[in-house]
PDB file of C-alpha atoms and ligand atoms in Angstrom:
ATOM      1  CA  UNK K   1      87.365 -73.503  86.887  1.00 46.00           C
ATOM      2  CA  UNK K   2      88.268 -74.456  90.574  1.00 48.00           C
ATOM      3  CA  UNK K   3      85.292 -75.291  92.508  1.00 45.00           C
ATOM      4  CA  UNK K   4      86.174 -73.201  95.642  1.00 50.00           C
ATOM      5  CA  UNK K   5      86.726 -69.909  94.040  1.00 53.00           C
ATOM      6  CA  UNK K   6      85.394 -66.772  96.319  1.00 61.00           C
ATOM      7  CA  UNK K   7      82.711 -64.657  94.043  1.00 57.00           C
ATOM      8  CA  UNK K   8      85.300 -61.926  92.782  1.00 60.00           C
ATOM      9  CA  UNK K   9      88.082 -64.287  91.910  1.00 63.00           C
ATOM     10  CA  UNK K  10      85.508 -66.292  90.444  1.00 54.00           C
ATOM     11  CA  UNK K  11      84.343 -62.643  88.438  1.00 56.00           C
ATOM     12  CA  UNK K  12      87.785 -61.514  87.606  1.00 61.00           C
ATOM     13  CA  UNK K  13      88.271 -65.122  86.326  1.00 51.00           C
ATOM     14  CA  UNK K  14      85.877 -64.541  84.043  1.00 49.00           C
ATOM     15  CA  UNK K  15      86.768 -61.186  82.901  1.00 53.00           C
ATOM     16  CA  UNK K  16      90.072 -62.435  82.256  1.00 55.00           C
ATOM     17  CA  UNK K  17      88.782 -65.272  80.256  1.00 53.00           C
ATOM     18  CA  UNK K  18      87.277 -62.534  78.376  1.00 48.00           C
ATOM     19  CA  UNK K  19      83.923 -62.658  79.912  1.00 53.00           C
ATOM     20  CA  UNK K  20      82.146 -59.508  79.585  1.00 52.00           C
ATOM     21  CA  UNK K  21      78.215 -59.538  79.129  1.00 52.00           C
ATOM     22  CA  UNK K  22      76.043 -62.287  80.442  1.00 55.00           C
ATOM     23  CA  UNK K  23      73.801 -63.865  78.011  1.00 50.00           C
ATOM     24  CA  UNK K  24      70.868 -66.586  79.526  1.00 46.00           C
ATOM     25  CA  UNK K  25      70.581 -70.418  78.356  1.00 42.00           C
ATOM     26  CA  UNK K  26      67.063 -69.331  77.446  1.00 42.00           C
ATOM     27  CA  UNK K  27      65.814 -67.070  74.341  1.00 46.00           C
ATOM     28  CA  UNK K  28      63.856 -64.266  75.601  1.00 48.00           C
ATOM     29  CA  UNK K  29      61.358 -62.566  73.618  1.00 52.00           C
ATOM     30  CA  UNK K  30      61.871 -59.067  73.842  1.00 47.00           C
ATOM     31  CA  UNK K  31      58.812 -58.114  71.825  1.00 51.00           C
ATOM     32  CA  UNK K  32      56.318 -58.704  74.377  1.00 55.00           C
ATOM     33  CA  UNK K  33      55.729 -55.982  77.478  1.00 51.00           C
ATOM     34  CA  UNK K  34      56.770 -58.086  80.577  1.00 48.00           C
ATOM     35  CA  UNK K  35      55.381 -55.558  82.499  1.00 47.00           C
ATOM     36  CA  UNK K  36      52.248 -56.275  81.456  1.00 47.00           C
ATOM     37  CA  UNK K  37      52.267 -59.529  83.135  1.00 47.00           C
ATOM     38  CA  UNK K  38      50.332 -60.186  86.819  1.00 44.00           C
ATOM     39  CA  UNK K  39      51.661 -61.962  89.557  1.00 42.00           C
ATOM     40  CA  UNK K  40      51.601 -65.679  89.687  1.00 40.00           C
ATOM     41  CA  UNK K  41      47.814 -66.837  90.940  1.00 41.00           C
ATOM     42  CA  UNK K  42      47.869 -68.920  94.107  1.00 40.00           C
ATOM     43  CA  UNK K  43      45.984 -71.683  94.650  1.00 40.00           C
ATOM     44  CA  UNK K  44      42.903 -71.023  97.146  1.00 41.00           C
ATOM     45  CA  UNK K  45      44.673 -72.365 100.409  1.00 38.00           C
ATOM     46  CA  UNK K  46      47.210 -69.319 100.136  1.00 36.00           C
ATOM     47  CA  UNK K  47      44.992 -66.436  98.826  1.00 38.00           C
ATOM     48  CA  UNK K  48      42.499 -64.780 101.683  1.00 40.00           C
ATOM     49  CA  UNK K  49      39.082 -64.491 100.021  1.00 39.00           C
ATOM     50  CA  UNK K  50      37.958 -60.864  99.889  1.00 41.00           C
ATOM     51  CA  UNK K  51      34.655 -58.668  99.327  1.00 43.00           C
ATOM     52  CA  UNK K  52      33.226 -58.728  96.403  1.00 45.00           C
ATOM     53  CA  UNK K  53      34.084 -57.107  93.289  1.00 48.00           C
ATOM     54  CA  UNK K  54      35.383 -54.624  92.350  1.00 49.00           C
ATOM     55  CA  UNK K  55      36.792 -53.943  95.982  1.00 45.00           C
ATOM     56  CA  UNK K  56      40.245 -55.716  95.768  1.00 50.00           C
ATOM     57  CA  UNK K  57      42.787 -52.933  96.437  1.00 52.00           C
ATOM     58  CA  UNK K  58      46.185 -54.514  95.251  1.00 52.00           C
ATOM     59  CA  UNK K  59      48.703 -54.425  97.534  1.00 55.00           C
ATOM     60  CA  UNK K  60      51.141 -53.616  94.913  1.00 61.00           C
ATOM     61  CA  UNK K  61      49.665 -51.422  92.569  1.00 69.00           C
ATOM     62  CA  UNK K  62      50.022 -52.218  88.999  1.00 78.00           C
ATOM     63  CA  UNK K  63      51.832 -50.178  86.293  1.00 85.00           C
ATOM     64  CA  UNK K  64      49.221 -48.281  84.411  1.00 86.00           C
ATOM     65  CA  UNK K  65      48.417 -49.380  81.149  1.00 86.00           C
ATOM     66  CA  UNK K  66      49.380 -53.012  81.854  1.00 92.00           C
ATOM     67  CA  UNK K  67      47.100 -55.641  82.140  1.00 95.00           C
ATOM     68  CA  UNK K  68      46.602 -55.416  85.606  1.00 95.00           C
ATOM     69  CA  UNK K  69      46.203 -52.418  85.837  1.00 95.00           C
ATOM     70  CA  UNK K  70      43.785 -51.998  83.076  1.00 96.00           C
ATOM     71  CA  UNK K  71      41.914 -55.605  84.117  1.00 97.00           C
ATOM     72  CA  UNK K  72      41.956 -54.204  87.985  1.00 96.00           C
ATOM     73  CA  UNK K  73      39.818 -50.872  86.418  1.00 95.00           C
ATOM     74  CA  UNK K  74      37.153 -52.993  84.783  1.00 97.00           C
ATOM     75  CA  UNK K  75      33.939 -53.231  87.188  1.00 97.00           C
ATOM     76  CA  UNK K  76      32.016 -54.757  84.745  1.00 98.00           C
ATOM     77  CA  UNK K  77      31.995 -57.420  81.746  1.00 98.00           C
ATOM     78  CA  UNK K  78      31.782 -54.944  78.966  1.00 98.00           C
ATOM     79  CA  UNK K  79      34.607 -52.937  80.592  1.00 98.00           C
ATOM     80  CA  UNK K  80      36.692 -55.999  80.578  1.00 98.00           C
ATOM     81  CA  UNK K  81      35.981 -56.599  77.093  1.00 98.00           C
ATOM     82  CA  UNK K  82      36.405 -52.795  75.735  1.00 98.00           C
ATOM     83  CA  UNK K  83      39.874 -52.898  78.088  1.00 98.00           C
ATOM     84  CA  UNK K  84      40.750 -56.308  75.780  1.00 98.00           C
ATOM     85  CA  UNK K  85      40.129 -54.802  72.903  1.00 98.00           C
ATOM     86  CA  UNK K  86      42.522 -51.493  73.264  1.00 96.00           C
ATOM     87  CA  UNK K  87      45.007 -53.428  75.239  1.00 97.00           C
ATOM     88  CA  UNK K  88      48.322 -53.566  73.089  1.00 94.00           C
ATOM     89  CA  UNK K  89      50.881 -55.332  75.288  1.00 95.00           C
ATOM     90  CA  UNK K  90      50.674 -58.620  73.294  1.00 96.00           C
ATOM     91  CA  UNK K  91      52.126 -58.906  69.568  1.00 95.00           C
ATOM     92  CA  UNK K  92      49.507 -61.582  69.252  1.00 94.00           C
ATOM     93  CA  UNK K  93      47.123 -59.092  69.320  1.00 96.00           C
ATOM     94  CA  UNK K  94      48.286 -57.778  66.066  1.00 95.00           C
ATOM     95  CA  UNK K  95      48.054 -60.692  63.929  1.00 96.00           C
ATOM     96  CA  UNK K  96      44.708 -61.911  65.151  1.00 97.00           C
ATOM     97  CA  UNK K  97      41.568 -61.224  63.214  1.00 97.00           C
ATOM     98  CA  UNK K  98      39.557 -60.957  66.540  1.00 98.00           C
ATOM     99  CA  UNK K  99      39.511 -60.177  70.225  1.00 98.00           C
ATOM    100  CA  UNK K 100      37.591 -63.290  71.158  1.00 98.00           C
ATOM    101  CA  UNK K 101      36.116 -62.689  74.737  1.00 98.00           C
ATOM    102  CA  UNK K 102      33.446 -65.360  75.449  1.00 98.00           C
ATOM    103  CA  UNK K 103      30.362 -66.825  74.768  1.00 98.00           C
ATOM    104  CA  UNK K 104      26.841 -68.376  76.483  1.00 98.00           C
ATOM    105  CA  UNK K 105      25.885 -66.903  79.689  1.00 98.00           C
ATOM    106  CA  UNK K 106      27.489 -64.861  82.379  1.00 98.00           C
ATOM    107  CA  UNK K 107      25.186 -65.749  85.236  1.00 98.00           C
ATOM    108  CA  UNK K 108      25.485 -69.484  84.331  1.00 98.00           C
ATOM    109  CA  UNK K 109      26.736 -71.744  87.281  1.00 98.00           C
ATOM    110  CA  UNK K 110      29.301 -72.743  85.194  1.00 98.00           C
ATOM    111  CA  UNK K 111      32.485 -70.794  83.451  1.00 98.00           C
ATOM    112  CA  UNK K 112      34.471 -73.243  81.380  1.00 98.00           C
ATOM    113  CA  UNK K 113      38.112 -71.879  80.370  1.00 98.00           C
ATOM    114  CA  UNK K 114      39.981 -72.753  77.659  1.00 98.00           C
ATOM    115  CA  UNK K 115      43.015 -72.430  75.708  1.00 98.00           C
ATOM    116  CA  UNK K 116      43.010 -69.871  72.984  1.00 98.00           C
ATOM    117  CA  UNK K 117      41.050 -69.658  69.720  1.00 98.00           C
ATOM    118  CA  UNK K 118      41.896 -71.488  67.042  1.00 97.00           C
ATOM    119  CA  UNK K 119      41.127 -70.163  63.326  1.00 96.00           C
ATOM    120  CA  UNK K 120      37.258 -70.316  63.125  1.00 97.00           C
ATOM    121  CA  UNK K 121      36.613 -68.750  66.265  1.00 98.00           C
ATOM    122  CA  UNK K 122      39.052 -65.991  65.484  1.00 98.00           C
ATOM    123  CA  UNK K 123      37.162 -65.680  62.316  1.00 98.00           C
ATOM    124  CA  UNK K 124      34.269 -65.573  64.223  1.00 98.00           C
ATOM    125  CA  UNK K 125      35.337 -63.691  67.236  1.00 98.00           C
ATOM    126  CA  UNK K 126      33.444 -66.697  69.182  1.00 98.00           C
ATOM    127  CA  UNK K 127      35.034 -69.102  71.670  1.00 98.00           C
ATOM    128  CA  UNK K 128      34.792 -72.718  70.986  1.00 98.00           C
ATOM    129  CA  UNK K 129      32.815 -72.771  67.777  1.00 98.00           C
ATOM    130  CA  UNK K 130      35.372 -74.865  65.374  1.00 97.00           C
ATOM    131  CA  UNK K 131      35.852 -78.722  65.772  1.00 97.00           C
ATOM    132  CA  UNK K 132      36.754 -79.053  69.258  1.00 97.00           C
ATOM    133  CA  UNK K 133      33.586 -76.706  69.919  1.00 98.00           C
ATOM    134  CA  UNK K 134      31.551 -79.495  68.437  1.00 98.00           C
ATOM    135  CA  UNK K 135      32.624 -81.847  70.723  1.00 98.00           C
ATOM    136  CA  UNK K 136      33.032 -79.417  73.780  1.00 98.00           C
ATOM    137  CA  UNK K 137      28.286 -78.883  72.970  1.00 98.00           C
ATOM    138  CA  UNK K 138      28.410 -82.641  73.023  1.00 98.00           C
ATOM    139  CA  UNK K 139      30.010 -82.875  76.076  1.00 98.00           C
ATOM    140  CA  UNK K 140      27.991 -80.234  78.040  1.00 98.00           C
ATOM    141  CA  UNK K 141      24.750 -81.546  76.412  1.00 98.00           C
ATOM    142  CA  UNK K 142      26.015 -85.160  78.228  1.00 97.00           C
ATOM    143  CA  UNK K 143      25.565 -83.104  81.370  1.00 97.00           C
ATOM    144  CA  UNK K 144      21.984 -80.983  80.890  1.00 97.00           C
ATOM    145  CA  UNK K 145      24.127 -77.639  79.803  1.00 98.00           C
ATOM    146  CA  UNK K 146      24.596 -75.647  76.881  1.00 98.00           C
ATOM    147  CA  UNK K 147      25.648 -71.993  75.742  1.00 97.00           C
ATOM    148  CA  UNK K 148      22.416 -70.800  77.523  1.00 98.00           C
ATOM    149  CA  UNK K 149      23.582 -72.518  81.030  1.00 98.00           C
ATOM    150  CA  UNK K 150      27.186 -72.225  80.738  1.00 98.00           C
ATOM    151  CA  UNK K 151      29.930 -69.501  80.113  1.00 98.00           C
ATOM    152  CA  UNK K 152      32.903 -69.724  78.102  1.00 98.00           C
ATOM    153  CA  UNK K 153      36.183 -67.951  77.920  1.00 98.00           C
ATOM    154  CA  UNK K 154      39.376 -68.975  76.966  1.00 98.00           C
ATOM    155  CA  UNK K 155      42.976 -67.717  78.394  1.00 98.00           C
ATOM    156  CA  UNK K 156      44.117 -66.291  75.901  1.00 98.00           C
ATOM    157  CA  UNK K 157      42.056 -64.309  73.768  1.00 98.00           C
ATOM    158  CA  UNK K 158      43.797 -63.695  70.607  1.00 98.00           C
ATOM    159  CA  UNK K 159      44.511 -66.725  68.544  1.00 98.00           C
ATOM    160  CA  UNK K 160      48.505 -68.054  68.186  1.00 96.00           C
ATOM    161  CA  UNK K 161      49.268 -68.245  64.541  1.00 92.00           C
ATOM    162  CA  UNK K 162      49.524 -71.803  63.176  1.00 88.00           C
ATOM    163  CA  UNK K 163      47.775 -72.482  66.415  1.00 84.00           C
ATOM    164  CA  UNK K 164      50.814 -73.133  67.873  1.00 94.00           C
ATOM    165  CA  UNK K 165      50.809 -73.494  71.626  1.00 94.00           C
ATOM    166  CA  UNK K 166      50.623 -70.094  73.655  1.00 96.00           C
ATOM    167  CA  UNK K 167      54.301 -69.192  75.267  1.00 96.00           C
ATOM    168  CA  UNK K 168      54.489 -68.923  79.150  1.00 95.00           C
ATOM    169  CA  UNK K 169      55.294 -65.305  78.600  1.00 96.00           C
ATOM    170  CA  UNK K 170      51.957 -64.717  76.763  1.00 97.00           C
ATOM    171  CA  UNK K 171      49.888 -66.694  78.962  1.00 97.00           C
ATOM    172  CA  UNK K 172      51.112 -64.665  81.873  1.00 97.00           C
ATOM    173  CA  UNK K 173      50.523 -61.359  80.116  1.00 97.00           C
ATOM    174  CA  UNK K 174      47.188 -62.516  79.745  1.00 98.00           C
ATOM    175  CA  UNK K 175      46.287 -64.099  82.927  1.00 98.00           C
ATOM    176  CA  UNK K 176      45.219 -60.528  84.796  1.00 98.00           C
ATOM    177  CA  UNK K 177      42.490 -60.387  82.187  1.00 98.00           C
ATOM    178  CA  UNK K 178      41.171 -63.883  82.740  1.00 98.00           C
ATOM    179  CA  UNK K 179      41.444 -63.630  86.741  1.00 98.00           C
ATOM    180  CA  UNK K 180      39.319 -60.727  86.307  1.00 98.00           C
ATOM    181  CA  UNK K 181      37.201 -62.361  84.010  1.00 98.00           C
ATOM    182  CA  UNK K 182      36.629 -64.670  86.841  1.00 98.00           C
ATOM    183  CA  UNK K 183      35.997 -62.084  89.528  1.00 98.00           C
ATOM    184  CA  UNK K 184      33.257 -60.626  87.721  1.00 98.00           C
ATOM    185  CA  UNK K 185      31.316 -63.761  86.598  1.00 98.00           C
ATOM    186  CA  UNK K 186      31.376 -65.338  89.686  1.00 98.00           C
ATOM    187  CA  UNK K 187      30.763 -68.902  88.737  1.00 98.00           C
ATOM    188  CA  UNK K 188      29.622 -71.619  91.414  1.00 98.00           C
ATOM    189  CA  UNK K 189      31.865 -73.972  89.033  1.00 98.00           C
ATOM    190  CA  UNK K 190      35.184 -73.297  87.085  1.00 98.00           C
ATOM    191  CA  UNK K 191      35.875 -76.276  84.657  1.00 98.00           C
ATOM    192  CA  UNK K 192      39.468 -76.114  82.770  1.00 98.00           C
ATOM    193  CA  UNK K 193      39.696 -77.523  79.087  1.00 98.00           C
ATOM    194  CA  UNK K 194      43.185 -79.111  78.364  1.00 98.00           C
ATOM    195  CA  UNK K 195      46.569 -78.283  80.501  1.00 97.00           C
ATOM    196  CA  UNK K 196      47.514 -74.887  79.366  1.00 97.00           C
ATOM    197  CA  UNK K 197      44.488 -74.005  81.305  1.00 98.00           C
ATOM    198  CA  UNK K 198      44.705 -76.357  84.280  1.00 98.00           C
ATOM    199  CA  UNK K 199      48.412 -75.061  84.594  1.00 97.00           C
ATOM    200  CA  UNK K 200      47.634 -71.224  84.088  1.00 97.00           C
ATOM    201  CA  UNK K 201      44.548 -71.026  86.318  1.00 98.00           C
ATOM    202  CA  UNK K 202      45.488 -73.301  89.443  1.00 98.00           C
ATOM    203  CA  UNK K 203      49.298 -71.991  89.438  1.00 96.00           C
ATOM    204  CA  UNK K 204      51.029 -75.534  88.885  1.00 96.00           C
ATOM    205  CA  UNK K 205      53.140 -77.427  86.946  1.00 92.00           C
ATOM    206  CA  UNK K 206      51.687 -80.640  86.591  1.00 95.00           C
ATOM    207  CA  UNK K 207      50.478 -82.312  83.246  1.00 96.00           C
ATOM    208  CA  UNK K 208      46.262 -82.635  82.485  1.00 97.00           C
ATOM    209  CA  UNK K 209      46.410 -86.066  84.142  1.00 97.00           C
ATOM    210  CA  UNK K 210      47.502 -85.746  87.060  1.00 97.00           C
ATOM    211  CA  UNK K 211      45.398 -82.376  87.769  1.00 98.00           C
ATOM    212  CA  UNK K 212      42.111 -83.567  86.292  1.00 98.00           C
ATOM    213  CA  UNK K 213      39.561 -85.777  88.282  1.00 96.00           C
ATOM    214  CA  UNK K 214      39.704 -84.226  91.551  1.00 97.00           C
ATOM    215  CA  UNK K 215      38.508 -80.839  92.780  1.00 98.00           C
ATOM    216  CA  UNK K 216      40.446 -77.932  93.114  1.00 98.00           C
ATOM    217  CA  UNK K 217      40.005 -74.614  94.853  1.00 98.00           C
ATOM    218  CA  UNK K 218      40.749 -70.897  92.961  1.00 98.00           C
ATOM    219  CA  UNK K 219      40.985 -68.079  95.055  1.00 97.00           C
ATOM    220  CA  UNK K 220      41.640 -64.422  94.313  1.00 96.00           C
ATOM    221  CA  UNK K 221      41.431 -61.103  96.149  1.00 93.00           C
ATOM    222  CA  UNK K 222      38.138 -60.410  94.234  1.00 94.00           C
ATOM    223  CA  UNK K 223      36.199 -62.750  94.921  1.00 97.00           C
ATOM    224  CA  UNK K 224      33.833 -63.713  97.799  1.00 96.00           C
ATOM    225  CA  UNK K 225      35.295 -66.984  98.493  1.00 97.00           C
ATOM    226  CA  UNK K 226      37.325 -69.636  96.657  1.00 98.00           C
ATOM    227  CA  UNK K 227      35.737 -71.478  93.816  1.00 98.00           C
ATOM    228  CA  UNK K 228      35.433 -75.104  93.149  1.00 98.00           C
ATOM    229  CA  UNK K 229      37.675 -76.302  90.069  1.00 98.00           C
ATOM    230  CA  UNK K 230      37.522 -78.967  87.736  1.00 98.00           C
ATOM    231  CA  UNK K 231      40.475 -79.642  85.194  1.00 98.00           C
ATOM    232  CA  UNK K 232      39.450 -81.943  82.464  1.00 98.00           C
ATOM    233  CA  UNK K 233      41.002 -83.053  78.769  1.00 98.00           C
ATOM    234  CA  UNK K 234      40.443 -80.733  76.273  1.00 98.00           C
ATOM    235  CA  UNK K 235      38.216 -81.651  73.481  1.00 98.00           C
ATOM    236  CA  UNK K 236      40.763 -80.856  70.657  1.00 98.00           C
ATOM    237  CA  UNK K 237      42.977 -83.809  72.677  1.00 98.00           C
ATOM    238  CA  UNK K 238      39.896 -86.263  72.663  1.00 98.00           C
ATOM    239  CA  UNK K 239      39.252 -85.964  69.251  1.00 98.00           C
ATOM    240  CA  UNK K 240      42.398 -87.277  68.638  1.00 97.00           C
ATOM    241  CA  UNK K 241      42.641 -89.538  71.362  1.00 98.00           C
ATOM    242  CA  UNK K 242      39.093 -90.961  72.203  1.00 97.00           C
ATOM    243  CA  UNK K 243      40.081 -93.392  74.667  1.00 97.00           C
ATOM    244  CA  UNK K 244      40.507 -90.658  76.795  1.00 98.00           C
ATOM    245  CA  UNK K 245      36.851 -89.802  76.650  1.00 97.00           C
ATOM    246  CA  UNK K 246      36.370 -92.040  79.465  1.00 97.00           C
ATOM    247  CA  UNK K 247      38.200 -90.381  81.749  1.00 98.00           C
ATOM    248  CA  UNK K 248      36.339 -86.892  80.480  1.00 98.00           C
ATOM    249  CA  UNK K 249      32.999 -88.652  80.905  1.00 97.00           C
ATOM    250  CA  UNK K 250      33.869 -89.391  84.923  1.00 98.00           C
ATOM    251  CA  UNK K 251      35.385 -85.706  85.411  1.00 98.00           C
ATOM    252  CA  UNK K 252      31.538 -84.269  83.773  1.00 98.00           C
ATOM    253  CA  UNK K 253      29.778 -86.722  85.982  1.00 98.00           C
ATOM    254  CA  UNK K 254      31.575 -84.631  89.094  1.00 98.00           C
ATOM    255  CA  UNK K 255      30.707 -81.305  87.787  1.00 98.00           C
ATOM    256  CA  UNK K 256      27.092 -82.391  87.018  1.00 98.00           C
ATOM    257  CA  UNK K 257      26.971 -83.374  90.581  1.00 97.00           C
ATOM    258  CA  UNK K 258      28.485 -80.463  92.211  1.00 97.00           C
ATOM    259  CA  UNK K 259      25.738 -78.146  90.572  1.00 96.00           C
ATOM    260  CA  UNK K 260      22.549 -80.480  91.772  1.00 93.00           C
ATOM    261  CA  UNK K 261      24.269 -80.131  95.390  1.00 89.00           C
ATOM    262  CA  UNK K 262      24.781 -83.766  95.706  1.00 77.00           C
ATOM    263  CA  UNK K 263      28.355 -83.312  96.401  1.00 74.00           C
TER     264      UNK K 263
HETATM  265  N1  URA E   1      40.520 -74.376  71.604  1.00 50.88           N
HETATM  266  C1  URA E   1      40.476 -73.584  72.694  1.00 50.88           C
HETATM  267  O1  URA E   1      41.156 -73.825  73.684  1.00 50.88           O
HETATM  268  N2  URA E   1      39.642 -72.536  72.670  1.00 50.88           N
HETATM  269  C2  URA E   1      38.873 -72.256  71.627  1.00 50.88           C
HETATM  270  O2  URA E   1      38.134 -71.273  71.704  1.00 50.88           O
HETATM  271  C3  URA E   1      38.941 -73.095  70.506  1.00 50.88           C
HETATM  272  C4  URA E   1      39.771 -74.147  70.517  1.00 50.88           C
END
């Protein structure tokens, strides 16, 4: 095909070639209700903080029955949950045994986010209560916390079957309920298990390591002012990669420091 072509040459070019749908390089999933998707979070440095919840007026209201909309309704925890649990935008939903919300405390200083339950805590309905929750007790007992002083979520709640990795598409479905989540617990400290997480909640591409060890800010209309992130490994990836645990270790050392005010 020349390189110059004007637009409807190049069009009739392809009609003639016998052109005559477009189809993408990438397979779309046509199962799950894009509309149902929020738009992308910013990081804190482009979001103005607002009042607090459950004030934020959207500037472009969401399509009812999506999960903005239905996240934007919730003013409370158990509203968010009971919202979860009749939302059916996600085919996930309908092969998972549980909606698993959270676990520990909502007025703990810290809300730690993860990925998505695996099988036990979809047999359970609990976040992080399999192998990697083993490890993830460990590592707040290294730090003075547990489930009584810490609150935990994950971003998707419905497990992936195989516990494959969740798709972009179902993460962003997701990601109004989790960004409400957020809103309404308030933490002083958000702490990110493992890169799906990092990625979803601060709105970037990079990979674990190059967004873990250093604060970050999350901001959303909702809350009162941005929030202090931490991105570390997740514990399923230390278990099978222990010299990483290192690296963990430094990133709890900042978040136990951040909540005695020392930083
Ligand atoms: N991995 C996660 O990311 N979350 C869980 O709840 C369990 C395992």
């Amino acid at each position: 095909m020349p390189l110059d072509m004007a637009l409807d040459d190049l069009l009739r070019w392809y009609l003639d070639a016998g052109v005559d749908e477009t189809i993408g390089d990438v397979p779309v999933d046509r199962f799950i209700d894009r509309s149902a998707a929020a738009p992308p979070l910013r990081p804190a440095a482009a979001a103005p903080a607002a009042a607090q919840p459950p004030a934020a007026e959207p500037r472009h209201p969401a399509i009812p029955g999506t999960a903005a909309h239905l996240a934007a309704g919730c003013a409370g925890l158990a509203e968010l949950r009971a919202a979860m649990e009749a939302f059916d935008g996600l085919p996930l939903k309908r092969t998972a045994a549980s909606t698993v919300f959270a676990d520990g405390n909502p007025e703990a200083a810290v809300m730690i986010i993860g990925e998505a339950p695996g099988q036990e805590e979809d047999r359970r309905g609990l976040p992080f209560v399999g192998k990697s929750g083993k490890l993830l007790d460990r590592m707040l007992d290294s730090i003075g916390l547990d489930r009584g002083s810490a609150y935990i979520t994950n971003v998707l709640p419905w497990r992936p079957l195989e516990n494959r990795k969740p798709t972009p598409d179902e993460v962003a479905v997701c990601l109004p309920f989790v960004a409400r989540h957020i809103e309404l617990v308030d933490p002083q400290v958000l702490v990110l298990l493992g890169g799906a997480a990092a990625s979803a909640i601060l709105a970037r591409h990079d990979g674990i390591s190059r967004l873990r060890g250093r604060w970050h800010d999350y901001s959303s209309p909702g809350l009162p002012r941005p929030i202090p992130v931490l991105a570390t490994f997740h514990p399923a990836y230390l278990l099978r990669t222990p010299d990483a645990k290192r690296g963990a270790w430094r990133d709890l050392l900042m978040v136990k420091k951040r909540l005695s005010g020392r930083d």
